[in-house]
mmCIF file of C-alpha atoms in Angstrom:
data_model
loop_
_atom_site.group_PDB
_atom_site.id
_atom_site.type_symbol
_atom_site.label_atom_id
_atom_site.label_comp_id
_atom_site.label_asym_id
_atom_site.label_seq_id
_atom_site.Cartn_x
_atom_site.Cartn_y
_atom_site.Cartn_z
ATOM 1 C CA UNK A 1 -7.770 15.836 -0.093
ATOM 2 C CA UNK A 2 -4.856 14.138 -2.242
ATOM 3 C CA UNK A 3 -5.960 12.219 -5.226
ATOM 4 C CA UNK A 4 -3.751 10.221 -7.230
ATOM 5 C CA UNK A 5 -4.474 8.701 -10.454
ATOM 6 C CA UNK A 6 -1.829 6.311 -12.690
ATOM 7 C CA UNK A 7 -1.855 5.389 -15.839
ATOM 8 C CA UNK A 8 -2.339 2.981 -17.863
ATOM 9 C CA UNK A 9 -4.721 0.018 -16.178
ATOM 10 C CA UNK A 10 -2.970 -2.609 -18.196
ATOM 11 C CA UNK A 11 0.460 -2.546 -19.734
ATOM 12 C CA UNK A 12 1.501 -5.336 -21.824
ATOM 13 C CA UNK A 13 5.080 -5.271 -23.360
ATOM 14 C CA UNK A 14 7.763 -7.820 -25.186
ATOM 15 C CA UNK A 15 10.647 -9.063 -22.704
ATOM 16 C CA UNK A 16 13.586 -6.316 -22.989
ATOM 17 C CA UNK A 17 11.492 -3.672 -23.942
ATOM 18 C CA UNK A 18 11.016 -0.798 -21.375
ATOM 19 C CA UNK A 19 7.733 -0.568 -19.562
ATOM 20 C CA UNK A 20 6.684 3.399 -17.897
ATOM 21 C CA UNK A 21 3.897 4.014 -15.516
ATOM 22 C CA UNK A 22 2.293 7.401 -15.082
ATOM 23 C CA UNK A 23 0.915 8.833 -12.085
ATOM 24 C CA UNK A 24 -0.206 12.557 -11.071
ATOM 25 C CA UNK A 25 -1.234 13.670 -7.704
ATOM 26 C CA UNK A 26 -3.406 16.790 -6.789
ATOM 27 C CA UNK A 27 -1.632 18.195 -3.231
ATOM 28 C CA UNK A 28 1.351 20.054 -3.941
ATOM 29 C CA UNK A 29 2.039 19.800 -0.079
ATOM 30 C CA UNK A 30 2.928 15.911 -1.086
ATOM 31 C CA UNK A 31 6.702 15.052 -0.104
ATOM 32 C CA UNK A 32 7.219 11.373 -0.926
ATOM 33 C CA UNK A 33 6.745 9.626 -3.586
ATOM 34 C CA UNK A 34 7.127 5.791 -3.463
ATOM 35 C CA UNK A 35 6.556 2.863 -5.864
ATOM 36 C CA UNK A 36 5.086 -0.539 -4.772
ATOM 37 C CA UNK A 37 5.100 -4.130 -6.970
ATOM 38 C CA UNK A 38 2.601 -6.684 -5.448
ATOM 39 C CA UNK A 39 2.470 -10.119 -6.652
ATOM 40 C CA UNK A 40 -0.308 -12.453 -6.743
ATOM 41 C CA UNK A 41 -1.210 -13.560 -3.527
ATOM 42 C CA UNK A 42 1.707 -11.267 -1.455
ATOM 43 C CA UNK A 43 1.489 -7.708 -0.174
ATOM 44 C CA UNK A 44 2.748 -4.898 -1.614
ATOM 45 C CA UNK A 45 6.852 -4.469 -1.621
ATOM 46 C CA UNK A 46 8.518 -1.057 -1.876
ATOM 47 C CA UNK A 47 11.146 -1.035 -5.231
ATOM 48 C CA UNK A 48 11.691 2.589 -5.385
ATOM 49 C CA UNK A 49 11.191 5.915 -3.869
ATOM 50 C CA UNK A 50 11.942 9.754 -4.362
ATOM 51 C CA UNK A 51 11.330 12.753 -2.478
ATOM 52 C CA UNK A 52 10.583 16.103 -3.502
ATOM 53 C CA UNK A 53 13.825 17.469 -3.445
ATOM 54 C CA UNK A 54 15.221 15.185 -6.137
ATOM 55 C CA UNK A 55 14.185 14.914 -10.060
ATOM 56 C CA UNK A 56 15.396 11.404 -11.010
ATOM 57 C CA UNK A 57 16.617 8.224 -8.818
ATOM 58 C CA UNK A 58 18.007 5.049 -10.560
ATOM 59 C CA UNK A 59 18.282 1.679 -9.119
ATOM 60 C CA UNK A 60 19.798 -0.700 -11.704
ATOM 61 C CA UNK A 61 16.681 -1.094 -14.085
ATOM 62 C CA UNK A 62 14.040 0.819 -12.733
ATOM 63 C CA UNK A 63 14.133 4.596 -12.329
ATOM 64 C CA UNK A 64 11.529 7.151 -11.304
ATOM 65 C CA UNK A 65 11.371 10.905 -12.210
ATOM 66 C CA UNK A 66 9.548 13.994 -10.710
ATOM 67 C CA UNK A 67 8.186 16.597 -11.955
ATOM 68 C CA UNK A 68 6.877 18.726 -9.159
ATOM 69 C CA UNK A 69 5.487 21.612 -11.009
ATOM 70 C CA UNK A 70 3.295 19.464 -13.253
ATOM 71 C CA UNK A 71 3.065 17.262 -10.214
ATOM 72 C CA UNK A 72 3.450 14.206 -12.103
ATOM 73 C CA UNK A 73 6.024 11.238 -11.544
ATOM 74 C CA UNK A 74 7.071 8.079 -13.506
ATOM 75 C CA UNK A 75 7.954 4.808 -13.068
ATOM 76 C CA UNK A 76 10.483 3.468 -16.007
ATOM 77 C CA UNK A 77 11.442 0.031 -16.280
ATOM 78 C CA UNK A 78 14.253 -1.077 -18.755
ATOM 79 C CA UNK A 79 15.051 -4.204 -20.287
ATOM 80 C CA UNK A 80 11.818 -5.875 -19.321
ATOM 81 C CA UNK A 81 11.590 -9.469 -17.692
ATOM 82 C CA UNK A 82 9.013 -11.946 -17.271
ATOM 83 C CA UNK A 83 9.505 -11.526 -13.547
ATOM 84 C CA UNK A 84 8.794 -8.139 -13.640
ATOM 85 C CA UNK A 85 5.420 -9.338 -14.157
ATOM 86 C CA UNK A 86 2.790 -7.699 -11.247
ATOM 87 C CA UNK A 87 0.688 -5.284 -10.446
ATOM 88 C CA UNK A 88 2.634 -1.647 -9.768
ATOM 89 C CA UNK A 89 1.047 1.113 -7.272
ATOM 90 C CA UNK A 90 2.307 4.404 -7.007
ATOM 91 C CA UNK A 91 1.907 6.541 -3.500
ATOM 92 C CA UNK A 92 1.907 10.068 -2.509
ATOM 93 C CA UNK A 93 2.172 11.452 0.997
ATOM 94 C CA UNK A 94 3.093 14.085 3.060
ATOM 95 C CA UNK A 95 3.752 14.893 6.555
ATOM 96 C CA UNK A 96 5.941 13.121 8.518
ATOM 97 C CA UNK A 97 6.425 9.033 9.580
ATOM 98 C CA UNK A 98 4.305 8.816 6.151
ATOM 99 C CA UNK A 99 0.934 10.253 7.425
ATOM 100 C CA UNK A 100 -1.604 9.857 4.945
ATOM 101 C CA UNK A 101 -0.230 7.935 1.747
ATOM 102 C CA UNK A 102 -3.042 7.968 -0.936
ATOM 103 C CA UNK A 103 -2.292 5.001 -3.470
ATOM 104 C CA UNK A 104 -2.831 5.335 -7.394
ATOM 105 C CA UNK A 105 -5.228 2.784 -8.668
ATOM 106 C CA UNK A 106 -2.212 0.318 -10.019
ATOM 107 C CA UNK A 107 -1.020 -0.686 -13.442
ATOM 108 C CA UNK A 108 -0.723 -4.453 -14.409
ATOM 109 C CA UNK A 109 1.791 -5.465 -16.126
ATOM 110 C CA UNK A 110 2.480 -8.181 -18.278
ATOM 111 C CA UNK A 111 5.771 -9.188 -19.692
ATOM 112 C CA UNK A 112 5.702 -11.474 -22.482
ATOM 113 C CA UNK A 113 8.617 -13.722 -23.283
ATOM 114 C CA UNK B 1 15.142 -10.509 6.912
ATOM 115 C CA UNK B 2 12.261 -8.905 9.765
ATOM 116 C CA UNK B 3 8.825 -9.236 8.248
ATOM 117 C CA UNK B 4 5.200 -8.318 9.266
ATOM 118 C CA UNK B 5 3.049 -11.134 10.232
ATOM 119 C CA UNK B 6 -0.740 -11.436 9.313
ATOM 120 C CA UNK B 7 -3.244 -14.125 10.207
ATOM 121 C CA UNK B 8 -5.419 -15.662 9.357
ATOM 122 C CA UNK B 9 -4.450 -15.187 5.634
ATOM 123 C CA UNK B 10 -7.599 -16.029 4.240
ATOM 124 C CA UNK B 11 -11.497 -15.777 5.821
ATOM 125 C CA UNK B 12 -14.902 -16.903 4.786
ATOM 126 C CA UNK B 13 -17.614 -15.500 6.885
ATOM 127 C CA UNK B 14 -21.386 -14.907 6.361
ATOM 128 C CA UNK B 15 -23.074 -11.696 6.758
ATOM 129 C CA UNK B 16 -23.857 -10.235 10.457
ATOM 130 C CA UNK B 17 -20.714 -12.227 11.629
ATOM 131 C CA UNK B 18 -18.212 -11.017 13.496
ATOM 132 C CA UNK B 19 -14.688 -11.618 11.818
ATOM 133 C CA UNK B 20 -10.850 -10.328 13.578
ATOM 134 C CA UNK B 21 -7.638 -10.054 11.835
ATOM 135 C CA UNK B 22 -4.259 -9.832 13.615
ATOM 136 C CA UNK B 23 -0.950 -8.131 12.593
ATOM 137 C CA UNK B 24 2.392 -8.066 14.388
ATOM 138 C CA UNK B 25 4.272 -5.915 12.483
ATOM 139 C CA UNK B 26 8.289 -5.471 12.428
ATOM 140 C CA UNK B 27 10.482 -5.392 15.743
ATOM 141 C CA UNK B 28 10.667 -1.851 16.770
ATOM 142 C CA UNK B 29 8.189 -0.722 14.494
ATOM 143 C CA UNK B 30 6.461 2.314 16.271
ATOM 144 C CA UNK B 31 3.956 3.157 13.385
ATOM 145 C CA UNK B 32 1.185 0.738 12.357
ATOM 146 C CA UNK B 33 -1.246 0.601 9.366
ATOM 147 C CA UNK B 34 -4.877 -1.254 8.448
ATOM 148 C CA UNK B 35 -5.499 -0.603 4.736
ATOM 149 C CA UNK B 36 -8.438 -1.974 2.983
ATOM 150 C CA UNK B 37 -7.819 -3.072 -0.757
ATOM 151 C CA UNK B 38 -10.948 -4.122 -2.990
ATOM 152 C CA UNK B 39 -10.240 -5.858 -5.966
ATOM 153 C CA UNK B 40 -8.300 -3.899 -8.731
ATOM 154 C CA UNK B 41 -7.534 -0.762 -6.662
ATOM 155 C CA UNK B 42 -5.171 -0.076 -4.455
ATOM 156 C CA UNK B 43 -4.756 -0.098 -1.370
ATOM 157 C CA UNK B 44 -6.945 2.577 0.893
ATOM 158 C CA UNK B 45 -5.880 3.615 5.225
ATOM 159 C CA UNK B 46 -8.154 2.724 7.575
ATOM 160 C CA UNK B 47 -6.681 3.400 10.579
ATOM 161 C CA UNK B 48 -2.493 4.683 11.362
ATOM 162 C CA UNK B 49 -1.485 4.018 14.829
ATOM 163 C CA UNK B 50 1.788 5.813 16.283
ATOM 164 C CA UNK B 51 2.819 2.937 19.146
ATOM 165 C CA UNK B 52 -0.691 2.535 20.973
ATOM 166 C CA UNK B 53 -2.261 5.963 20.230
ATOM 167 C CA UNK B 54 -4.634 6.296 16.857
ATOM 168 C CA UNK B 55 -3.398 9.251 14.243
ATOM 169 C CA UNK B 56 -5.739 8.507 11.542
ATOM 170 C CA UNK B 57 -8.879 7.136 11.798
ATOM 171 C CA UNK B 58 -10.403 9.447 9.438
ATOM 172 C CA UNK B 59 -11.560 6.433 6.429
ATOM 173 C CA UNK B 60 -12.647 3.914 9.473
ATOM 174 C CA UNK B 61 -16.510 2.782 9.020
ATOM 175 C CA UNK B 62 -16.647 3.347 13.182
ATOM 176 C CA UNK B 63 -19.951 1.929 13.520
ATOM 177 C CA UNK B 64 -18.709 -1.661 12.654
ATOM 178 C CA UNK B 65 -14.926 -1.902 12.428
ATOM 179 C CA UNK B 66 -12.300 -1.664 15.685
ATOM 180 C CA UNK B 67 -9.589 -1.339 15.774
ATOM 181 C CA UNK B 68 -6.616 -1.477 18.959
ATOM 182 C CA UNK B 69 -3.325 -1.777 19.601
ATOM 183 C CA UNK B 70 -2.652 -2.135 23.363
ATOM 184 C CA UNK B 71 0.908 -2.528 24.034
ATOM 185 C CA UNK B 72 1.815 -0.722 21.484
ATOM 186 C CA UNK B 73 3.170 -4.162 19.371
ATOM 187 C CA UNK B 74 0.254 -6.362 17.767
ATOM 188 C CA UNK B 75 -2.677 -5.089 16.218
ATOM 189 C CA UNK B 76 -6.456 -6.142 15.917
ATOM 190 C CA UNK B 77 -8.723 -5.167 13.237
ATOM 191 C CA UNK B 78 -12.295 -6.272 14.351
ATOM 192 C CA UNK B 79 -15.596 -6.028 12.155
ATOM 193 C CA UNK B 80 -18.778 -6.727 13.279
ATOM 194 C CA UNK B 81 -21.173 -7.738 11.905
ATOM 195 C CA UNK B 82 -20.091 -8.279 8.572
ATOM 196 C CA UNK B 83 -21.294 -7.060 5.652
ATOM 197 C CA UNK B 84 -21.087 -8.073 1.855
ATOM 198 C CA UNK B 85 -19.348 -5.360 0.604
ATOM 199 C CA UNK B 86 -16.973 -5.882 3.509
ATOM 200 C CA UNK B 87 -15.219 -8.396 1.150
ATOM 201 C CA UNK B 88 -11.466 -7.183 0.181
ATOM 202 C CA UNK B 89 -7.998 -8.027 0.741
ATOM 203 C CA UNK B 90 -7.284 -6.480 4.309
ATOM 204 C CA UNK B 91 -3.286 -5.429 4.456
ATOM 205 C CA UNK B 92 -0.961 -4.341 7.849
ATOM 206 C CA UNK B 93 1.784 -2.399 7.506
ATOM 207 C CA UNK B 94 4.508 -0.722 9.770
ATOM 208 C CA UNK B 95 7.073 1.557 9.660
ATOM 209 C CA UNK B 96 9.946 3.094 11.551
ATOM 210 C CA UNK B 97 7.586 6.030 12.351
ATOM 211 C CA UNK B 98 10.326 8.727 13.119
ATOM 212 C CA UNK B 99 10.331 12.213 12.588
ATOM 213 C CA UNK B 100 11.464 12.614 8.659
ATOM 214 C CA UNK B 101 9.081 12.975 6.171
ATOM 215 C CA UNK B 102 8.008 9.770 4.391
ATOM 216 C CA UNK B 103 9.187 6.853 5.586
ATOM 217 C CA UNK B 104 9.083 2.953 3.406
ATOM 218 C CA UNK B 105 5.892 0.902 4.806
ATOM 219 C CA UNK B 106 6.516 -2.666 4.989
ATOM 220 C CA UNK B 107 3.366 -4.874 3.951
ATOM 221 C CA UNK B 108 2.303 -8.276 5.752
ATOM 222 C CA UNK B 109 0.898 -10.878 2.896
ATOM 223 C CA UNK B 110 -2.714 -9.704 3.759
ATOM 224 C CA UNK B 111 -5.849 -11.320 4.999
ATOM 225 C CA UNK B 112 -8.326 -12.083 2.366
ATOM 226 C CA UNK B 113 -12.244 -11.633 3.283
ATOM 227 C CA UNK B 114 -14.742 -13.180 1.977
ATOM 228 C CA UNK B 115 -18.214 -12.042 3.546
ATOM 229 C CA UNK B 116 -21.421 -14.581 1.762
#
């Protein structure tokens, strides 16, 4: 079955430095790749997705690549701020309506002002 | 903005009990999702419902959790009895559940467990 793993555990960066997260995933059939923040105390919220047939989506300061033949996608984060503060997950599935979505491990990170 | 609804958001049980959590998940929402989250991983299915019918049951420890969703809406997760390592953060989701592949899953806050 899919595994996922991310990279690192713990990230700890200054305020307006950029932050990445690394995950790889072993099922090439995987389609969709989303990104998840969850705060203490909340569920997780959705900030940013791709799917296979795109390398690179933006959204303002966060941005996620693909690399499908490694199978390996990032998370990048520019110009840090304390509220990005959480814990990130990332997600591979395939299949449609999102069957089976195996979740990386997460990555907390701290933003220090 | 439409959000999914979880009670009761946090439970303290003792072992051999029987504990339920509830989820009503977005209007129109046809897909439905129990994940189990332990401390410090993320989270993992336990059961995908497509309106009432089950999809995925696969990761479901069927000799003590339930699961239903009748009308196709709400949701119950059930456990019984309880166990220690039942403990974790227990998470609904929904989503559209159309026919494209991959589709955003909106969270409810969760229902923390605590089994003593």
């Amino acid at each position: 079955g899919e595994n996922v793993e991310q990279h690192p555990s713990t990230l700890s960066v200054q305020e307006g430095d950029s932050a990445v997260i690394k995950c790889t995933y072993s099922d090439s059939a995987s389609n969709y790749f989303p990104w998840y923040k969850q705060e203490l105390g909340k569920g997780p919220q959705l900030i940013i997705d791709i799917r296979s047939n795109v390398g690179e989506k933006k959204d303002q300061r966060i941005a996620v690549t693909l690399n499908k033949t490694a199978k390996h996608f990032s998370l990048h984060i520019t110009e840090t701020q304390p509220e990005d503060s959480a814990v990130y997950f990332c997600a591979a599935s395939k299949g449609t309506g999102g069957f089976k979505t195996i979740f990386g491990a997460g990555t907390r990170l701290f933003v220090k002002a | 903005e439409a959000e999914v609804a979880q009670s009761p958001r946090y439970k303290i049980t003792e072992k051999s009990q029987a504990v339920a959590f509830w989820c009503d998940p977005i209007s129109g929402h046809a897909t439905l999702y129990w994940y189990r989250q332990i401390l410090g991983q993320g989270p993992e299915l336990l059961v995908q419902f497509q309106d009432e019918s089950v999809v995925d049951d696969s990761q479901l420890p069927k000799d003590r959790f339930s699961a239903e969703r009748l009308k196709g809406v709400d949701s119950t997760l059930k456990i019984q009895p309880a166990e220690l390592g039942d403990s974790a953060m227990y998470l609904c989701a929904s989503s559209l559940g159309g026919k494209r592949d991959g589709e955003t899953q909106y969270f409810g806050p969760g229902t923390r467990l605590l089994v003593l």
